[in-house]
JSON list of C-alpha atoms in Angstrom, two decimals:
[
{"chain": "A", "resi": 1, "resn": "UNK", "atom": "CA", "xyz": [120.56, 91.21, 88.70]},
{"chain": "A", "resi": 2, "resn": "UNK", "atom": "CA", "xyz": [119.16, 90.74, 85.24]},
{"chain": "A", "resi": 3, "resn": "UNK", "atom": "CA", "xyz": [115.69, 90.31, 83.41]},
{"chain": "A", "resi": 4, "resn": "UNK", "atom": "CA", "xyz": [114.54, 90.47, 80.15]},
{"chain": "A", "resi": 5, "resn": "UNK", "atom": "CA", "xyz": [111.21, 92.61, 79.98]},
{"chain": "A", "resi": 6, "resn": "UNK", "atom": "CA", "xyz": [109.71, 95.64, 81.82]},
{"chain": "A", "resi": 7, "resn": "UNK", "atom": "CA", "xyz": [107.52, 93.68, 83.63]},
{"chain": "A", "resi": 8, "resn": "UNK", "atom": "CA", "xyz": [109.72, 90.86, 84.83]},
{"chain": "A", "resi": 9, "resn": "UNK", "atom": "CA", "xyz": [111.93, 94.23, 86.00]},
{"chain": "A", "resi": 10, "resn": "UNK", "atom": "CA", "xyz": [108.13, 95.76, 87.65]},
{"chain": "A", "resi": 11, "resn": "UNK", "atom": "CA", "xyz": [107.62, 92.53, 89.04]},
{"chain": "A", "resi": 12, "resn": "UNK", "atom": "CA", "xyz": [111.00, 91.66, 90.46]},
{"chain": "A", "resi": 13, "resn": "UNK", "atom": "CA", "xyz": [111.15, 95.26, 92.12]},
{"chain": "A", "resi": 14, "resn": "UNK", "atom": "CA", "xyz": [107.43, 94.55, 93.22]},
{"chain": "A", "resi": 15, "resn": "UNK", "atom": "CA", "xyz": [107.75, 91.40, 94.90]},
{"chain": "A", "resi": 16, "resn": "UNK", "atom": "CA", "xyz": [111.08, 92.64, 97.03]},
{"chain": "A", "resi": 17, "resn": "UNK", "atom": "CA", "xyz": [108.87, 95.92, 97.62]},
{"chain": "A", "resi": 18, "resn": "UNK", "atom": "CA", "xyz": [105.64, 93.77, 98.78]},
{"chain": "A", "resi": 19, "resn": "UNK", "atom": "CA", "xyz": [108.00, 91.45, 101.34]},
{"chain": "A", "resi": 20, "resn": "UNK", "atom": "CA", "xyz": [109.31, 95.10, 102.75]},
{"chain": "A", "resi": 21, "resn": "UNK", "atom": "CA", "xyz": [106.03, 96.78, 103.34]},
{"chain": "A", "resi": 22, "resn": "UNK", "atom": "CA", "xyz": [106.24, 99.33, 100.70]},
{"chain": "A", "resi": 23, "resn": "UNK", "atom": "CA", "xyz": [104.51, 100.14, 97.58]},
{"chain": "A", "resi": 24, "resn": "UNK", "atom": "CA", "xyz": [106.20, 101.15, 94.08]},
{"chain": "A", "resi": 25, "resn": "UNK", "atom": "CA", "xyz": [105.42, 103.29, 90.77]},
{"chain": "A", "resi": 26, "resn": "UNK", "atom": "CA", "xyz": [106.73, 103.58, 87.35]},
{"chain": "A", "resi": 27, "resn": "UNK", "atom": "CA", "xyz": [109.47, 106.67, 87.02]},
{"chain": "A", "resi": 28, "resn": "UNK", "atom": "CA", "xyz": [110.72, 108.25, 84.02]},
{"chain": "A", "resi": 29, "resn": "UNK", "atom": "CA", "xyz": [112.42, 106.55, 80.63]},
{"chain": "A", "resi": 30, "resn": "UNK", "atom": "CA", "xyz": [115.38, 106.79, 79.03]},
{"chain": "A", "resi": 31, "resn": "UNK", "atom": "CA", "xyz": [115.08, 106.66, 74.94]},
{"chain": "A", "resi": 32, "resn": "UNK", "atom": "CA", "xyz": [117.51, 107.60, 72.39]},
{"chain": "A", "resi": 33, "resn": "UNK", "atom": "CA", "xyz": [116.23, 107.58, 69.22]},
{"chain": "A", "resi": 34, "resn": "UNK", "atom": "CA", "xyz": [113.14, 105.85, 70.14]},
{"chain": "A", "resi": 35, "resn": "UNK", "atom": "CA", "xyz": [114.60, 103.02, 71.56]},
{"chain": "A", "resi": 36, "resn": "UNK", "atom": "CA", "xyz": [114.46, 102.19, 75.57]},
{"chain": "A", "resi": 37, "resn": "UNK", "atom": "CA", "xyz": [117.10, 102.81, 77.42]},
{"chain": "A", "resi": 38, "resn": "UNK", "atom": "CA", "xyz": [116.73, 102.70, 80.97]},
{"chain": "A", "resi": 39, "resn": "UNK", "atom": "CA", "xyz": [113.63, 103.29, 83.27]},
{"chain": "A", "resi": 40, "resn": "UNK", "atom": "CA", "xyz": [113.31, 103.93, 86.88]},
{"chain": "A", "resi": 41, "resn": "UNK", "atom": "CA", "xyz": [111.45, 102.23, 89.67]},
{"chain": "A", "resi": 42, "resn": "UNK", "atom": "CA", "xyz": [110.11, 104.19, 92.45]},
{"chain": "A", "resi": 43, "resn": "UNK", "atom": "CA", "xyz": [109.30, 103.93, 95.99]},
{"chain": "A", "resi": 44, "resn": "UNK", "atom": "CA", "xyz": [105.26, 105.15, 95.50]},
{"chain": "A", "resi": 45, "resn": "UNK", "atom": "CA", "xyz": [106.06, 108.02, 98.41]},
{"chain": "A", "resi": 46, "resn": "UNK", "atom": "CA", "xyz": [108.65, 109.72, 96.35]},
{"chain": "A", "resi": 47, "resn": "UNK", "atom": "CA", "xyz": [108.75, 113.10, 95.56]},
{"chain": "A", "resi": 48, "resn": "UNK", "atom": "CA", "xyz": [106.39, 115.51, 97.17]},
{"chain": "A", "resi": 49, "resn": "UNK", "atom": "CA", "xyz": [102.38, 116.68, 95.37]},
{"chain": "A", "resi": 50, "resn": "UNK", "atom": "CA", "xyz": [102.79, 119.32, 93.01]},
{"chain": "A", "resi": 51, "resn": "UNK", "atom": "CA", "xyz": [101.41, 122.65, 93.98]},
{"chain": "A", "resi": 52, "resn": "UNK", "atom": "CA", "xyz": [97.82, 123.01, 93.94]},
{"chain": "A", "resi": 53, "resn": "UNK", "atom": "CA", "xyz": [95.64, 126.75, 93.50]},
{"chain": "A", "resi": 54, "resn": "UNK", "atom": "CA", "xyz": [93.73, 126.15, 96.91]},
{"chain": "A", "resi": 55, "resn": "UNK", "atom": "CA", "xyz": [91.46, 128.36, 94.90]},
{"chain": "A", "resi": 56, "resn": "UNK", "atom": "CA", "xyz": [90.75, 125.66, 92.48]},
{"chain": "A", "resi": 57, "resn": "UNK", "atom": "CA", "xyz": [87.60, 123.90, 93.82]},
{"chain": "A", "resi": 58, "resn": "UNK", "atom": "CA", "xyz": [87.59, 120.15, 93.64]},
{"chain": "A", "resi": 59, "resn": "UNK", "atom": "CA", "xyz": [84.84, 117.55, 94.13]},
{"chain": "A", "resi": 60, "resn": "UNK", "atom": "CA", "xyz": [87.38, 115.26, 96.21]},
{"chain": "A", "resi": 61, "resn": "UNK", "atom": "CA", "xyz": [90.50, 116.04, 98.13]},
{"chain": "A", "resi": 62, "resn": "UNK", "atom": "CA", "xyz": [93.40, 113.28, 97.77]},
{"chain": "A", "resi": 63, "resn": "UNK", "atom": "CA", "xyz": [95.12, 112.76, 100.90]},
{"chain": "A", "resi": 64, "resn": "UNK", "atom": "CA", "xyz": [99.07, 113.94, 100.17]},
{"chain": "A", "resi": 65, "resn": "UNK", "atom": "CA", "xyz": [100.71, 110.64, 101.15]},
{"chain": "A", "resi": 66, "resn": "UNK", "atom": "CA", "xyz": [104.40, 111.82, 99.33]},
{"chain": "A", "resi": 67, "resn": "UNK", "atom": "CA", "xyz": [107.26, 112.57, 101.76]},
{"chain": "A", "resi": 68, "resn": "UNK", "atom": "CA", "xyz": [109.93, 112.96, 99.03]},
{"chain": "A", "resi": 69, "resn": "UNK", "atom": "CA", "xyz": [111.27, 109.45, 99.95]},
{"chain": "A", "resi": 70, "resn": "UNK", "atom": "CA", "xyz": [114.84, 108.70, 97.79]},
{"chain": "A", "resi": 71, "resn": "UNK", "atom": "CA", "xyz": [114.36, 104.69, 97.09]},
{"chain": "A", "resi": 72, "resn": "UNK", "atom": "CA", "xyz": [114.34, 103.18, 93.99]},
{"chain": "A", "resi": 73, "resn": "UNK", "atom": "CA", "xyz": [115.60, 101.13, 91.13]},
{"chain": "A", "resi": 74, "resn": "UNK", "atom": "CA", "xyz": [117.26, 102.10, 88.03]},
{"chain": "A", "resi": 75, "resn": "UNK", "atom": "CA", "xyz": [117.59, 99.52, 84.97]},
{"chain": "A", "resi": 76, "resn": "UNK", "atom": "CA", "xyz": [119.77, 99.74, 81.97]},
{"chain": "A", "resi": 77, "resn": "UNK", "atom": "CA", "xyz": [118.02, 98.26, 78.36]},
{"chain": "A", "resi": 78, "resn": "UNK", "atom": "CA", "xyz": [120.82, 96.58, 76.39]},
{"chain": "A", "resi": 79, "resn": "UNK", "atom": "CA", "xyz": [120.26, 93.92, 73.55]},
{"chain": "A", "resi": 80, "resn": "UNK", "atom": "CA", "xyz": [116.62, 93.23, 75.39]},
{"chain": "A", "resi": 81, "resn": "UNK", "atom": "CA", "xyz": [118.69, 92.59, 78.70]},
{"chain": "A", "resi": 82, "resn": "UNK", "atom": "CA", "xyz": [117.26, 94.68, 81.59]},
{"chain": "A", "resi": 83, "resn": "UNK", "atom": "CA", "xyz": [120.12, 95.05, 83.83]},
{"chain": "A", "resi": 84, "resn": "UNK", "atom": "CA", "xyz": [120.20, 97.39, 87.47]},
{"chain": "A", "resi": 85, "resn": "UNK", "atom": "CA", "xyz": [122.62, 100.27, 87.08]},
{"chain": "A", "resi": 86, "resn": "UNK", "atom": "CA", "xyz": [121.48, 102.11, 90.36]},
{"chain": "A", "resi": 87, "resn": "UNK", "atom": "CA", "xyz": [119.43, 101.17, 93.68]},
{"chain": "A", "resi": 88, "resn": "UNK", "atom": "CA", "xyz": [118.81, 102.79, 96.42]},
{"chain": "A", "resi": 89, "resn": "UNK", "atom": "CA", "xyz": [117.26, 101.43, 99.42]},
{"chain": "A", "resi": 90, "resn": "UNK", "atom": "CA", "xyz": [116.98, 104.52, 102.27]},
{"chain": "A", "resi": 91, "resn": "UNK", "atom": "CA", "xyz": [113.43, 105.41, 103.02]},
{"chain": "A", "resi": 92, "resn": "UNK", "atom": "CA", "xyz": [112.19, 108.04, 105.26]},
{"chain": "A", "resi": 93, "resn": "UNK", "atom": "CA", "xyz": [108.86, 106.70, 105.74]},
{"chain": "A", "resi": 94, "resn": "UNK", "atom": "CA", "xyz": [107.57, 103.90, 108.09]},
{"chain": "A", "resi": 95, "resn": "UNK", "atom": "CA", "xyz": [106.56, 100.27, 106.13]},
{"chain": "A", "resi": 96, "resn": "UNK", "atom": "CA", "xyz": [103.44, 98.70, 105.94]},
{"chain": "A", "resi": 97, "resn": "UNK", "atom": "CA", "xyz": [102.70, 96.71, 108.71]},
{"chain": "A", "resi": 98, "resn": "UNK", "atom": "CA", "xyz": [101.41, 92.72, 107.65]},
{"chain": "A", "resi": 99, "resn": "UNK", "atom": "CA", "xyz": [97.80, 93.88, 108.71]},
{"chain": "A", "resi": 100, "resn": "UNK", "atom": "CA", "xyz": [98.12, 96.91, 105.92]},
{"chain": "A", "resi": 101, "resn": "UNK", "atom": "CA", "xyz": [99.62, 94.76, 103.45]},
{"chain": "A", "resi": 102, "resn": "UNK", "atom": "CA", "xyz": [96.53, 94.21, 101.39]},
{"chain": "A", "resi": 103, "resn": "UNK", "atom": "CA", "xyz": [96.24, 97.62, 100.98]},
{"chain": "A", "resi": 104, "resn": "UNK", "atom": "CA", "xyz": [99.67, 98.78, 98.94]},
{"chain": "A", "resi": 105, "resn": "UNK", "atom": "CA", "xyz": [98.45, 99.23, 95.44]},
{"chain": "A", "resi": 106, "resn": "UNK", "atom": "CA", "xyz": [100.99, 97.98, 93.95]},
{"chain": "A", "resi": 107, "resn": "UNK", "atom": "CA", "xyz": [100.08, 94.68, 95.47]},
{"chain": "A", "resi": 108, "resn": "UNK", "atom": "CA", "xyz": [96.74, 94.57, 95.21]},
{"chain": "A", "resi": 109, "resn": "UNK", "atom": "CA", "xyz": [96.85, 91.95, 91.61]},
{"chain": "A", "resi": 110, "resn": "UNK", "atom": "CA", "xyz": [100.17, 90.14, 93.38]},
{"chain": "A", "resi": 111, "resn": "UNK", "atom": "CA", "xyz": [98.16, 89.96, 96.52]},
{"chain": "A", "resi": 112, "resn": "UNK", "atom": "CA", "xyz": [94.74, 88.82, 94.98]},
{"chain": "A", "resi": 113, "resn": "UNK", "atom": "CA", "xyz": [96.33, 85.61, 92.97]},
{"chain": "A", "resi": 114, "resn": "UNK", "atom": "CA", "xyz": [98.14, 83.96, 95.79]}
]
């Protein structure tokens, strides 16, 4: 599959994610001489929260929602064409129910325009 911009790539994976019931976030980019070569978009539950000092007082403690999920899509960028080079759809968590879909972070703008 091919698209012509980062926005199209993000929207493509985001639409797929919302239909399945999960949220996404942007991952790392790979550049060569300042030119974008690859970009990853990840399940929002990918990875784990970084270590936090328990003695560091915070006004609000956020709930840790990361589960180490490995679902992701990687796009290679050549001559302005974004091509899927890697796709992993294995999740280690449950998907959002239809009632919970409005709470998915990456879908808030998309769902409000429908």
